[in-house]
CSV table of C-alpha atoms and ligand atoms in Angstrom, one decimal:
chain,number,residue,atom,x,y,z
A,1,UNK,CA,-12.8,23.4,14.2
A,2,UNK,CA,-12.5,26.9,15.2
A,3,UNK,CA,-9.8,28.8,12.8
A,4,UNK,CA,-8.5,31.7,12.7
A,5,UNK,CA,-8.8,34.4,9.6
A,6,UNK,CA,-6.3,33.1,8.0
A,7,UNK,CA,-7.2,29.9,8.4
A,8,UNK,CA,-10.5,29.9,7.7
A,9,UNK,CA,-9.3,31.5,4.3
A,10,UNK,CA,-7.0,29.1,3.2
A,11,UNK,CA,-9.9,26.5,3.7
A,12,UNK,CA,-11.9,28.7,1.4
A,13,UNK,CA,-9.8,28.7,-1.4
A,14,UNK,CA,-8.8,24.8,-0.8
A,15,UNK,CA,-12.2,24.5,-1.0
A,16,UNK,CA,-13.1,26.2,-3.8
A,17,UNK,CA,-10.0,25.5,-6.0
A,18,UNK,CA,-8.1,21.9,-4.9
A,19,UNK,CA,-9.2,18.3,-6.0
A,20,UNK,CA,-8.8,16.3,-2.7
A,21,UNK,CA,-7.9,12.4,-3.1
A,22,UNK,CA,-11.5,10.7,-4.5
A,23,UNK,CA,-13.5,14.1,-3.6
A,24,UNK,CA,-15.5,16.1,-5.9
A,25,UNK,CA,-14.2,20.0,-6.3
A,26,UNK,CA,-15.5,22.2,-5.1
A,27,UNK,CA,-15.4,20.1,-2.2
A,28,UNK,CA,-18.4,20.1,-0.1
A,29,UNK,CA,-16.2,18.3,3.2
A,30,UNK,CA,-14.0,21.0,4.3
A,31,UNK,CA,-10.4,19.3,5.0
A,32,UNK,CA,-9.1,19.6,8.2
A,33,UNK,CA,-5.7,22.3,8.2
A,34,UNK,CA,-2.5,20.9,9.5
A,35,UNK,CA,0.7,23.3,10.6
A,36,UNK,CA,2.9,20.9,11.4
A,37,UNK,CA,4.2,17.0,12.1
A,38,UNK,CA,6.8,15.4,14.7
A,39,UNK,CA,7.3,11.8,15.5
A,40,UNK,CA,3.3,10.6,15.8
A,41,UNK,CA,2.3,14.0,16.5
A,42,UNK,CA,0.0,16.3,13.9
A,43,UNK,CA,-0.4,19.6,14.6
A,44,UNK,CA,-3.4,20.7,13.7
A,45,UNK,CA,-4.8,24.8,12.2
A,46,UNK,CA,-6.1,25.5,16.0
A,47,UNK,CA,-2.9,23.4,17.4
A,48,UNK,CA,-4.5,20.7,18.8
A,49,UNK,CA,-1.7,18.1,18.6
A,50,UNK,CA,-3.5,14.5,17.8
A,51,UNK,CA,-1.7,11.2,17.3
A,52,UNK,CA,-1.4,9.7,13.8
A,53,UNK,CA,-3.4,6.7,13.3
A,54,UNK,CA,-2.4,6.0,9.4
A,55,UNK,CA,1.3,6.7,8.8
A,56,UNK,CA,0.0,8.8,5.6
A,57,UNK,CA,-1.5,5.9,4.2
A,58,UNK,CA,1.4,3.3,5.0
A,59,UNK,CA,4.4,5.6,4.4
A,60,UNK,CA,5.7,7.5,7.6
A,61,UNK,CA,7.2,3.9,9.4
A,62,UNK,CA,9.5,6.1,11.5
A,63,UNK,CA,7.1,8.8,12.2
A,64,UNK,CA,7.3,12.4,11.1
A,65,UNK,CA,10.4,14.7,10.9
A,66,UNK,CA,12.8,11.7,12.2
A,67,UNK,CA,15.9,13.7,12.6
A,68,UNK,CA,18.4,10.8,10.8
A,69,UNK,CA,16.5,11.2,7.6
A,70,UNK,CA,15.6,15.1,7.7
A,71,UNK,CA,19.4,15.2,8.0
A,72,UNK,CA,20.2,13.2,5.2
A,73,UNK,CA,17.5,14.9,3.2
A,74,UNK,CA,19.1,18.2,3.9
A,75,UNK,CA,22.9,16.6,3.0
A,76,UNK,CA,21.3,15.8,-0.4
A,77,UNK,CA,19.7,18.9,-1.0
A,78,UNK,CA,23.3,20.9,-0.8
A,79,UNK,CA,24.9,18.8,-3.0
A,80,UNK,CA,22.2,17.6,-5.6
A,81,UNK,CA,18.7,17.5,-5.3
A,82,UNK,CA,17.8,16.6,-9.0
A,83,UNK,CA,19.7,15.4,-12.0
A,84,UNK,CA,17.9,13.2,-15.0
A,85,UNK,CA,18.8,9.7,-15.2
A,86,UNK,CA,18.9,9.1,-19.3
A,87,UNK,CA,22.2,8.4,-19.6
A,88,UNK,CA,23.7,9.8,-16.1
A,89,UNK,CA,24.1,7.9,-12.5
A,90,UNK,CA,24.8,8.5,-9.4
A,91,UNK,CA,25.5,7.3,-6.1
A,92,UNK,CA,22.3,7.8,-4.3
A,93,UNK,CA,20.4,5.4,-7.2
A,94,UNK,CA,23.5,3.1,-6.9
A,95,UNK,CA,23.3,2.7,-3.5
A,96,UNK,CA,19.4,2.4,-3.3
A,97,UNK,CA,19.7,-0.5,-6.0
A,98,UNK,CA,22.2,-2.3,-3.5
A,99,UNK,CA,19.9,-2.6,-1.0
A,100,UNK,CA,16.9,-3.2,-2.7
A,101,UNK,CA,18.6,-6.3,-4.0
A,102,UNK,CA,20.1,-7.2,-1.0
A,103,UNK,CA,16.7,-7.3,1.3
A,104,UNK,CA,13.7,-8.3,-1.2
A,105,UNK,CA,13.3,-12.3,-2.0
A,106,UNK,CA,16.6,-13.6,-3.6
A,107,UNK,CA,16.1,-13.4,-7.7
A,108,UNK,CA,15.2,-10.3,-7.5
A,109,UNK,CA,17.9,-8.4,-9.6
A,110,UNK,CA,16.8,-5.4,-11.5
A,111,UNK,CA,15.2,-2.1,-10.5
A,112,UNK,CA,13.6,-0.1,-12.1
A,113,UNK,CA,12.9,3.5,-10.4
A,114,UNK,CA,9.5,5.4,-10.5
A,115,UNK,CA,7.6,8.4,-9.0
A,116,UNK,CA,4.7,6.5,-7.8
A,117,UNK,CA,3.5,3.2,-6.8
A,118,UNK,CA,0.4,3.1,-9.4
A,119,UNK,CA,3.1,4.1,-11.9
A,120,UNK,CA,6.1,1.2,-10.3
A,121,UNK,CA,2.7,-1.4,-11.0
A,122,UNK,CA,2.3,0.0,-14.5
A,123,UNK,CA,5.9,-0.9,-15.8
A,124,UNK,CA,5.5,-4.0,-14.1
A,125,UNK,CA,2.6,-4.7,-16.5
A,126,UNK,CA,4.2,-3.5,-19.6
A,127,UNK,CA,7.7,-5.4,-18.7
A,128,UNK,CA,5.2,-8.5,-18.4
A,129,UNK,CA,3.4,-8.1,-21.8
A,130,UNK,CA,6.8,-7.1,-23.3
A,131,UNK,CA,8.1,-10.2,-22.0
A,132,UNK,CA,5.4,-12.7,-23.9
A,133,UNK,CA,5.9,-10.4,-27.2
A,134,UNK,CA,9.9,-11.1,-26.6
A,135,UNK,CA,9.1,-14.6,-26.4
A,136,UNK,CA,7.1,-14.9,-29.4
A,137,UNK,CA,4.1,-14.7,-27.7
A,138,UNK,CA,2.2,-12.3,-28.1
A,139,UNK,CA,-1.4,-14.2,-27.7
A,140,UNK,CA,-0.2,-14.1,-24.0
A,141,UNK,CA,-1.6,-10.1,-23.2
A,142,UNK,CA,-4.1,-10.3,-20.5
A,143,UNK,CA,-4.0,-9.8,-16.7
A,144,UNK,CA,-5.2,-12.5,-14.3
A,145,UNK,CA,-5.9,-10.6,-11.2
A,146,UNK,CA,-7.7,-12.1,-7.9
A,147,UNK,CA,-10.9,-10.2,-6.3
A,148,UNK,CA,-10.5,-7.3,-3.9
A,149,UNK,CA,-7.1,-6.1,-5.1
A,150,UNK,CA,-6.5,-2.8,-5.5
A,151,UNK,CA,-3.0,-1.5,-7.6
A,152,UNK,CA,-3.6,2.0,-8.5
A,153,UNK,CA,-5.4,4.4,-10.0
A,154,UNK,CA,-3.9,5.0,-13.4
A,155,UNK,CA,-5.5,2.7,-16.5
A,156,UNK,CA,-3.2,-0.2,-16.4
A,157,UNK,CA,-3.9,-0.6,-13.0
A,158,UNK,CA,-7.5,0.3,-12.5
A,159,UNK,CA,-8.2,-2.8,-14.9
A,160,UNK,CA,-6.2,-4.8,-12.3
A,161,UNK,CA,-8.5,-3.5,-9.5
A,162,UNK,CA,-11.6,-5.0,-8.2
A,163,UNK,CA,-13.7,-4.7,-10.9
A,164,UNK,CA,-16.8,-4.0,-8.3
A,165,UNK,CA,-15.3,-2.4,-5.1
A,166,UNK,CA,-12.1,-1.6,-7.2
A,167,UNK,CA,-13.4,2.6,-7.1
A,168,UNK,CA,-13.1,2.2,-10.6
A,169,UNK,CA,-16.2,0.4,-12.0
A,170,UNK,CA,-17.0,3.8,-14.1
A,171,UNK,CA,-14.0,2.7,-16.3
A,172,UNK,CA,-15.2,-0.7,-17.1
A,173,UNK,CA,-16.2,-0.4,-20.6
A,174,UNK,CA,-12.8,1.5,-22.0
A,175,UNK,CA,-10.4,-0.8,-19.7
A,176,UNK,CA,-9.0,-3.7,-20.9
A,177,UNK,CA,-11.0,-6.4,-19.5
A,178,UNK,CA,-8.6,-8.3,-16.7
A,179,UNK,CA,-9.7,-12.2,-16.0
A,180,UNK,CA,-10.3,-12.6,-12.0
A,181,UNK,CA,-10.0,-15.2,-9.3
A,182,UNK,CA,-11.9,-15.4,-6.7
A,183,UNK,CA,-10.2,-13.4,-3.6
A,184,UNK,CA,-8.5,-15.7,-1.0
A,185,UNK,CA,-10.8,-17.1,1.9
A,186,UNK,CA,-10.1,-14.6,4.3
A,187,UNK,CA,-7.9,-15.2,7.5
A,188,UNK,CA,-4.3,-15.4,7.9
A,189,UNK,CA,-4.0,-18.4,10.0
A,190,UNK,CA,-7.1,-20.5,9.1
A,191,UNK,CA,-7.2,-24.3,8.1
A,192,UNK,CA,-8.6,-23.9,4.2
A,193,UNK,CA,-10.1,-26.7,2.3
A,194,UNK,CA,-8.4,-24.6,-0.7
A,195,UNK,CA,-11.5,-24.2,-2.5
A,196,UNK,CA,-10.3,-20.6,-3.4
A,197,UNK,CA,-6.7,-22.7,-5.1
A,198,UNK,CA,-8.9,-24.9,-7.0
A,199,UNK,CA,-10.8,-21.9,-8.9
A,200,UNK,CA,-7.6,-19.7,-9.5
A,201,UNK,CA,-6.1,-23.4,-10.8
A,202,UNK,CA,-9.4,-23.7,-13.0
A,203,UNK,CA,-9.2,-20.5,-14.7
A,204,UNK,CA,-5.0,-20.7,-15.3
A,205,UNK,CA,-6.3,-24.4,-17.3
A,206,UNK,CA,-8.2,-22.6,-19.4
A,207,UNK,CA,-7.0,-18.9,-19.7
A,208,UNK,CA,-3.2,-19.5,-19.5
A,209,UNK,CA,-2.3,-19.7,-23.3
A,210,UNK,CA,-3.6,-15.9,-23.2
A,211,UNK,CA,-3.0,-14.9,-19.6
A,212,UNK,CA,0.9,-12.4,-19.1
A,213,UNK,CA,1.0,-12.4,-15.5
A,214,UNK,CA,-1.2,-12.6,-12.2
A,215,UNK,CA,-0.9,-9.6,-10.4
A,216,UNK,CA,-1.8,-9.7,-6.0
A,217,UNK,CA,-1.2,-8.6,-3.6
A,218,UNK,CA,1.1,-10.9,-0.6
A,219,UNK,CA,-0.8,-11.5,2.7
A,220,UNK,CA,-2.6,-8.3,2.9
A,221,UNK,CA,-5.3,-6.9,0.8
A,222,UNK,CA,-5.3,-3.0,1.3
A,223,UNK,CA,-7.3,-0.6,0.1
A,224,UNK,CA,-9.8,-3.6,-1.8
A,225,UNK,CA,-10.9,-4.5,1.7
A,226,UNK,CA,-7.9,-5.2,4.1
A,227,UNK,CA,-7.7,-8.8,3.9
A,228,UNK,CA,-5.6,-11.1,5.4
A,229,UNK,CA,-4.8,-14.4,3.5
A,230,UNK,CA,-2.9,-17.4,4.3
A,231,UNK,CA,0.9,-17.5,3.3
A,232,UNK,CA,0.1,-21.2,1.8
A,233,UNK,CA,-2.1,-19.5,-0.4
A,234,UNK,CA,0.1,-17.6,-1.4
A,235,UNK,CA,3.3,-20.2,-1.9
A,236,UNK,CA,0.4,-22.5,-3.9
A,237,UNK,CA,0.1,-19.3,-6.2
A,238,UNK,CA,3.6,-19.0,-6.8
A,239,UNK,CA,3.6,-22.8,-8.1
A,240,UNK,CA,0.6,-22.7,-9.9
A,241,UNK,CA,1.9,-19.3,-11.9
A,242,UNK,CA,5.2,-21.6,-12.6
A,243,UNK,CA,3.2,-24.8,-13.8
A,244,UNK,CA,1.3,-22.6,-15.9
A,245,UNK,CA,3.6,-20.3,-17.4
A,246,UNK,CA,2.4,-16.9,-16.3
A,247,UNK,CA,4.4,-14.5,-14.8
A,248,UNK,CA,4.1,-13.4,-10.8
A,249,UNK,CA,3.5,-9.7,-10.3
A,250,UNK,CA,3.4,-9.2,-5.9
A,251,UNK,CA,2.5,-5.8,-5.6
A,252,UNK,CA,4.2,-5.0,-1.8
A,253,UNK,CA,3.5,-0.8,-2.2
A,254,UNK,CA,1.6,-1.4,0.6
A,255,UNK,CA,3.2,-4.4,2.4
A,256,UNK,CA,6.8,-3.5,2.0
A,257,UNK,CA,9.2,-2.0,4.5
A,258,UNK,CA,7.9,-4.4,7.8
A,259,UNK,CA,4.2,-3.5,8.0
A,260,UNK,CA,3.1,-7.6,8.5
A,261,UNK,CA,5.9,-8.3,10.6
A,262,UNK,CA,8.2,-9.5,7.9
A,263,UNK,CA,10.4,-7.2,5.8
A,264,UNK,CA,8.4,-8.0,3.1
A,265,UNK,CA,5.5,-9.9,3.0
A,266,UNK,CA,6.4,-12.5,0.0
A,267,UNK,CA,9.1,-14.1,3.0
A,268,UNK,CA,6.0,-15.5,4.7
A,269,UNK,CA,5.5,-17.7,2.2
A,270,UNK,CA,9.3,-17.8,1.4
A,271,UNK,CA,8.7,-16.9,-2.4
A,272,UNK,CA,10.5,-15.1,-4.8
A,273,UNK,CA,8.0,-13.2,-7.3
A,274,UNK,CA,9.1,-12.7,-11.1
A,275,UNK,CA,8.1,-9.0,-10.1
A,276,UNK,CA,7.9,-7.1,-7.4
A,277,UNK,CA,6.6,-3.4,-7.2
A,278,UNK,CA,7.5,-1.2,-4.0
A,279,UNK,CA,6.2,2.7,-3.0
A,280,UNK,CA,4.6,4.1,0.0
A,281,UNK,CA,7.2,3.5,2.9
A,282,UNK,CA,10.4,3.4,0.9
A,283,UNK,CA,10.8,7.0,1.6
A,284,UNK,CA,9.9,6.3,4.8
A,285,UNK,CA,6.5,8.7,3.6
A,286,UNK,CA,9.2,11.6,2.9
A,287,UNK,CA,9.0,12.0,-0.2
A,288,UNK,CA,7.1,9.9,-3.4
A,289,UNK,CA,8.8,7.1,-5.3
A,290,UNK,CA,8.8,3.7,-6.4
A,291,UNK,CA,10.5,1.1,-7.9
A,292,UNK,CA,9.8,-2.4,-9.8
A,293,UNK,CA,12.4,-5.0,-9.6
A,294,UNK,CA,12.2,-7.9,-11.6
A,295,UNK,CA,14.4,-10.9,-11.9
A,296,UNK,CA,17.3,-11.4,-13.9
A,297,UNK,CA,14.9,-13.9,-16.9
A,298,UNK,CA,12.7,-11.5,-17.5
A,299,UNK,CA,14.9,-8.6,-18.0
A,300,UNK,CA,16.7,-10.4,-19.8
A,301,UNK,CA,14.1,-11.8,-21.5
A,302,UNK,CA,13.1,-8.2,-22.8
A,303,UNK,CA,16.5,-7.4,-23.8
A,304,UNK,CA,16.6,-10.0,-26.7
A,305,UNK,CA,13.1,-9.1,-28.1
A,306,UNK,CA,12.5,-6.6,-30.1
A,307,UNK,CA,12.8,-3.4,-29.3
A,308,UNK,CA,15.0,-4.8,-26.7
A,309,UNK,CA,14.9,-1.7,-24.3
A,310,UNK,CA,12.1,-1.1,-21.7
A,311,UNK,CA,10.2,0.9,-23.0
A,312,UNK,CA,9.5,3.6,-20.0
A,313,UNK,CA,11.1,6.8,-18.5
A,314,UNK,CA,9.3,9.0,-15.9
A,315,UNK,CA,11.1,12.4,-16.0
A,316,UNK,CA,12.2,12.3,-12.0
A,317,UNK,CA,12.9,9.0,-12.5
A,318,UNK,CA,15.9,8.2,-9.5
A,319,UNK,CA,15.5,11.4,-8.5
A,320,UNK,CA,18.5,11.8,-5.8
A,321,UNK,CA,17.3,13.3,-3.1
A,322,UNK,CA,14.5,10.5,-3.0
A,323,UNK,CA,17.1,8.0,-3.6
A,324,UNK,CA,19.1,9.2,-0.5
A,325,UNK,CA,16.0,9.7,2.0
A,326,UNK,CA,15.0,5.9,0.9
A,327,UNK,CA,18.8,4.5,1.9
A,328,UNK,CA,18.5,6.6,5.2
A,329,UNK,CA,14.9,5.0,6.0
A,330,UNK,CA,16.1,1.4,4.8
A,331,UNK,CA,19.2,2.2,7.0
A,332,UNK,CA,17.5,3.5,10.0
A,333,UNK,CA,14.6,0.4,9.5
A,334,UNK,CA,17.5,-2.5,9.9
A,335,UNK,CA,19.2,-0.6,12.4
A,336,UNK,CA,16.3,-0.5,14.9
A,337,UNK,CA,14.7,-3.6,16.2
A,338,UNK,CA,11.8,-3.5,13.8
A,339,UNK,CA,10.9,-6.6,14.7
A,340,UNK,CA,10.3,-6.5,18.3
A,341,UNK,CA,8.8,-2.7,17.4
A,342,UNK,CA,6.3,-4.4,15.5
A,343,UNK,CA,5.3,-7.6,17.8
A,344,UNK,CA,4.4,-5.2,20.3
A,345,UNK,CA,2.5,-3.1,18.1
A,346,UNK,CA,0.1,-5.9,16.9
A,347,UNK,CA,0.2,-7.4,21.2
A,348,UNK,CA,-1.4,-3.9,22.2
A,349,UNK,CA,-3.3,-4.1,19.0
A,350,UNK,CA,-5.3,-7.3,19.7
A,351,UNK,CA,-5.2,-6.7,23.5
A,352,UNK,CA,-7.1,-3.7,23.2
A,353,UNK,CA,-9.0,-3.7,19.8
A,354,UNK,CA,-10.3,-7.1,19.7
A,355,UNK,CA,-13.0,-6.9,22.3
A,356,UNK,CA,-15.0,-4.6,20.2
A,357,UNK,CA,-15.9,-7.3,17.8
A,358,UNK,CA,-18.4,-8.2,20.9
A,359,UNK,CA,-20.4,-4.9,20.0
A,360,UNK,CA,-23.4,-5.0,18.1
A,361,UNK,CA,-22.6,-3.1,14.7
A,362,UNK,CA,-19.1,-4.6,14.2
A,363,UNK,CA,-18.3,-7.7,11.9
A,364,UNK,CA,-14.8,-8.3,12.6
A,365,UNK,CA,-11.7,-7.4,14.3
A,366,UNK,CA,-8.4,-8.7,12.6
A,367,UNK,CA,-5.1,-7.7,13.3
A,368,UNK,CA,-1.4,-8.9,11.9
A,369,UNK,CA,2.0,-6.5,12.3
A,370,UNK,CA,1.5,-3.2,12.8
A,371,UNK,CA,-2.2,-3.4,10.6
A,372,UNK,CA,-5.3,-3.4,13.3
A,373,UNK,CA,-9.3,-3.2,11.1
A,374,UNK,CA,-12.4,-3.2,12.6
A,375,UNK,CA,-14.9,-4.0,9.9
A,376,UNK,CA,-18.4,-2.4,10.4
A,377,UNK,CA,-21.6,-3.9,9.6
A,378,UNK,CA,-22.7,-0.3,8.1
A,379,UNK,CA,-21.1,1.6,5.9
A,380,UNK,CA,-21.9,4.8,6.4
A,381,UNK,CA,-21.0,5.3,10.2
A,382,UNK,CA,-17.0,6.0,8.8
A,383,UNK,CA,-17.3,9.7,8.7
A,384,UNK,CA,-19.1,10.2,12.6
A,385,UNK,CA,-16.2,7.7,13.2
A,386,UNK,CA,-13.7,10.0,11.9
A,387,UNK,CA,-14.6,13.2,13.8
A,388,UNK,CA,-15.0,11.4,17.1
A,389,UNK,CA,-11.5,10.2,17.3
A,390,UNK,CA,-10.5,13.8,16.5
A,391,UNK,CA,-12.4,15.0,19.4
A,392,UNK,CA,-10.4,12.2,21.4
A,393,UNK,CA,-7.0,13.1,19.8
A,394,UNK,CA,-6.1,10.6,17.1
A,395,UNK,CA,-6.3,10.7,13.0
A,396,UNK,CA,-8.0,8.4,11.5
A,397,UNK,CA,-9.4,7.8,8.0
A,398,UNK,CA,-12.3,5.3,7.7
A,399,UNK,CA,-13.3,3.9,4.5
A,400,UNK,CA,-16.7,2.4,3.9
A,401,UNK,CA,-17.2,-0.5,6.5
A,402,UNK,CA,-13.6,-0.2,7.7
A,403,UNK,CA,-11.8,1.5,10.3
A,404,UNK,CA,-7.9,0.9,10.4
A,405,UNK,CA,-5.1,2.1,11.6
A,406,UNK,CA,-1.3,1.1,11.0
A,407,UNK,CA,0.8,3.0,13.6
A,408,UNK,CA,4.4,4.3,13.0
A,409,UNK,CA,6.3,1.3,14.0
A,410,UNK,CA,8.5,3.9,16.9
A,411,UNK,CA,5.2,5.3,18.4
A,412,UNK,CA,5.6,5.7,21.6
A,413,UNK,CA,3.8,3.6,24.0
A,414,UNK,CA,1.5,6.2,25.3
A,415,UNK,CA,0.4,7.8,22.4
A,416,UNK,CA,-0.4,3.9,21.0
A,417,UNK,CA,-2.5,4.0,23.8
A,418,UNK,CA,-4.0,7.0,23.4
A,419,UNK,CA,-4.8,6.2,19.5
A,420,UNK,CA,-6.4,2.6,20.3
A,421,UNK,CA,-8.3,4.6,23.4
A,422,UNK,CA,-9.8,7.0,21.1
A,423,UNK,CA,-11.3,4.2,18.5
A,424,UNK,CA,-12.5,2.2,20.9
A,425,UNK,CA,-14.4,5.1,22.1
A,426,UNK,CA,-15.5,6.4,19.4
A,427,UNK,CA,-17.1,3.4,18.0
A,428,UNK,CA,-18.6,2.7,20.8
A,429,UNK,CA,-19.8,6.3,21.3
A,430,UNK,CA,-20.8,6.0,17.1
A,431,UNK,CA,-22.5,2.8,17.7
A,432,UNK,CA,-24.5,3.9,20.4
A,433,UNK,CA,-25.6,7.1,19.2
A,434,UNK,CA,-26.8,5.4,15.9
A,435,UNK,CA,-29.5,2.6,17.9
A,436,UNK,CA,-30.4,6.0,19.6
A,437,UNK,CA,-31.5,7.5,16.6
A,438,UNK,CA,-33.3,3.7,15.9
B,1,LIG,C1,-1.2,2.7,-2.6
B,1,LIG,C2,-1.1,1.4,-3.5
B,1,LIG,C3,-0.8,1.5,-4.8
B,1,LIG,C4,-0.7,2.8,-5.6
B,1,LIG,O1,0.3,3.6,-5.2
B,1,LIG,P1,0.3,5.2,-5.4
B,1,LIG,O2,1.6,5.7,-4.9
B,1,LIG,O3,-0.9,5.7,-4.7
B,1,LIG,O4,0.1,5.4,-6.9
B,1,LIG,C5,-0.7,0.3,-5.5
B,1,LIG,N1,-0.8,-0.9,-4.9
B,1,LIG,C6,-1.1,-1.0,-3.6
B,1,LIG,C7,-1.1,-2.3,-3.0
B,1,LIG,C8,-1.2,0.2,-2.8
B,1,LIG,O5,-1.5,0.1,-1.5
């Protein structure tokens, strides 16, 4: 990149002074400097204008800026941006709650507000231990989690987390040790012989007088590999957590909000979780927050234990002027044809990236909703990846073996083809480069 002065300095003292997500500080990979966002536009320090390849991890559905939220954003901010919620409402949380409960799986009757989706996942946890102890069950404290999840970074969660690929091995010996199930045979429409069924069933015979609740994620494995599963997989893990007793955690942070092509990924299989944790694209990627809802037994459940309150209370908790950028995306979401946004997303998406899986160098191609991966053989090819999409115009932000994107479900049609036109050439430009070098 070619900055100016002023540029150039504020990447100095970034890079001097700011902890970057999983970087070290100082921070020997210079971030790239952004002005400005519209739509699937970023604007970038030197004002190169790319397209937006990763919705800021999940979160911008709408794009950036959308002029129905920004408005209701600013309507918020004149009249009450922040207010605690110990002991005060107000109509933005009410009218959030509504709709929460109106469009997640029926059952689904109490919310509980957060600041973050690794913090939504651990009060789902807690409300699932406290719901054992409140039963008299105390012996019933351990998380059954399957491989290749991922649910945050805080402690709670990291011990939910793939316990090799989970980013959080380092932790191992202080976390509380999780039990796991194998990870679901991968493919979201495949015939399974349900070996996968019969190990998680295995485990809940002889774990579940000590197991709380399973924790998973519906359909699509995110940041633990981006994985697609079968919804009878997960519809047979919704029995089996019922025959056994346990407790069904679905973390949707990532799925929520129309990403697989369903509102929320738990109606493929037409289940209704005890627990359900949402983040990223409530907002609509405006502005952080979270919720858990929970159904109606286990908050009531809670409430006749002892100490019979939930024991949790992030200070912004509800804050209003998330609460009221969440009901304008929700509103804007169902108004639009989502739906039909989204089918035509995941058409260009396997019309255009599928053929790469014929290259030498790739392992796979998958794509469902608005979600398209292109899993490398190598690993280390992501950051090359990276900076040749730049130089075509589109942001991207490989991890390890995987190159994704999940578009803003109103992109317009020529910057989708502008994104998918710069992967495919910069893997094939990557690839090619790399047999060069031998
Ligand atoms: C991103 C994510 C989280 C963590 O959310 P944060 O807001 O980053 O704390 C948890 N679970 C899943 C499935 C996620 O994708």
């Amino acid at each position: 990149m070619n900055y100016s002065d002023h540029w150039q300095s504020l990447i100095n003292v970034d890079q001097q002074h700011i902890w970057h997500p999983y970087s070290s500080s100082p921070n020997p990979v210079a971030p790239i400097g952004v002005k400005k966002t519209q739509g699937s536009l970023i604007t970038l320090a030197d004002d190169r204008e790319v397209v937006d390849g990763m919705s800021s991890w999940w979160a911008t559905i709408h794009g950036y800026n959308h002029p129905v939220i920004m408005q209701a954003m600013k309507d918020q901010i004149d009249s009450m941006p922040h207010i605690m919620f110990g002991g005060l409402t107000h109509e933005p949380a009410v009218e959030l709650a509504k709709r929460l409960i109106k469009i997640t799986p029926d059952g689904l009757n109490k919310v509980f507000f957060a600041d973050s989706g690794s913090v939504s996942m651990e009060v789902a946890i807690k409300i699932a231990l406290q719901y054992w102890i409140s039963k008299q069950r105390p012996e019933k404290n351990r998380m059954l989690s399957i491989r290749n999840g991922y649910h945050g970074d805080t402690f709670a969660t990291m011990a939910v987390c793939d316990p090799v690929n989970g980013m959080h091995h380092l932790f191992n010996d202080v976390l509380r040790q999780s039990i796991f199930a194998p990870a679901p045979q991968m493919g979201f429409d495949i015939d399974s012989d349900n070996n996968d069924l019969a190990e998680l069933e295995q485990i809940l015979q002889s774990h579940s007088h000590e197991i709380a609740a399973l924790t998973l994620e519906p359909i699509v494995q995110g940041a633990g590999g981006m994985r697609f599963y079968r919804p009878a997989y997960l519809k047979a893990v919704r029995e089996l957590c019922t025959e056994y007793d346990v407790l069904m955690i679905a973390d949707e942070i990532a799925t929520g909000f129309g990403r697989t092509g369903k509102l929320f990924a738990c109606e493929w299989a037409n289940i209704t979780p005890d627990i359900m944790t949402i983040g990223k694209a409530l907002t609509g990627g405006n502005l952080t927050m979270a919720a858990m809802l929970c159904t109606d037994n286990v908050s009531d459940t809670i409430c006749q234990g002892e100490p019979g309150v939930l024991m949790h209370g992030p200070t912004f908790m509800a804050n209003p002027l998330a609460c009221a950028t969440a009901i304008a995306s929700i509103d804007l979401l169902l108004e639009t044809p989502w739906q039909e946004s989204i089918a035509q997303i995941e058409q260009h998406l396997r019309t255009e990236l599928s053929p790469l899986a014929e290259l030498d160098g790739v392992a796979d191609v998958r794509v469902l909703g608005a979600i398209g991966v292109i899993e490398m053989q190598r690993s280390d090819l992501g950051s090359q990846i990276q900076a040749s999409c730049l130089e075509n115009g589109a942001w991207l932000r490989p991890f390890g073996k995987l190159v994704y994107t999940m578009p803003a479900f109103n992109i317009p049609k020529e910057q989708l083809q502008q994104l998918t036109d710069a992967i495919k050439a910069a893997i094939t430009k990557t690839l090619s480069e790399f047999k060069l070098k031998g």
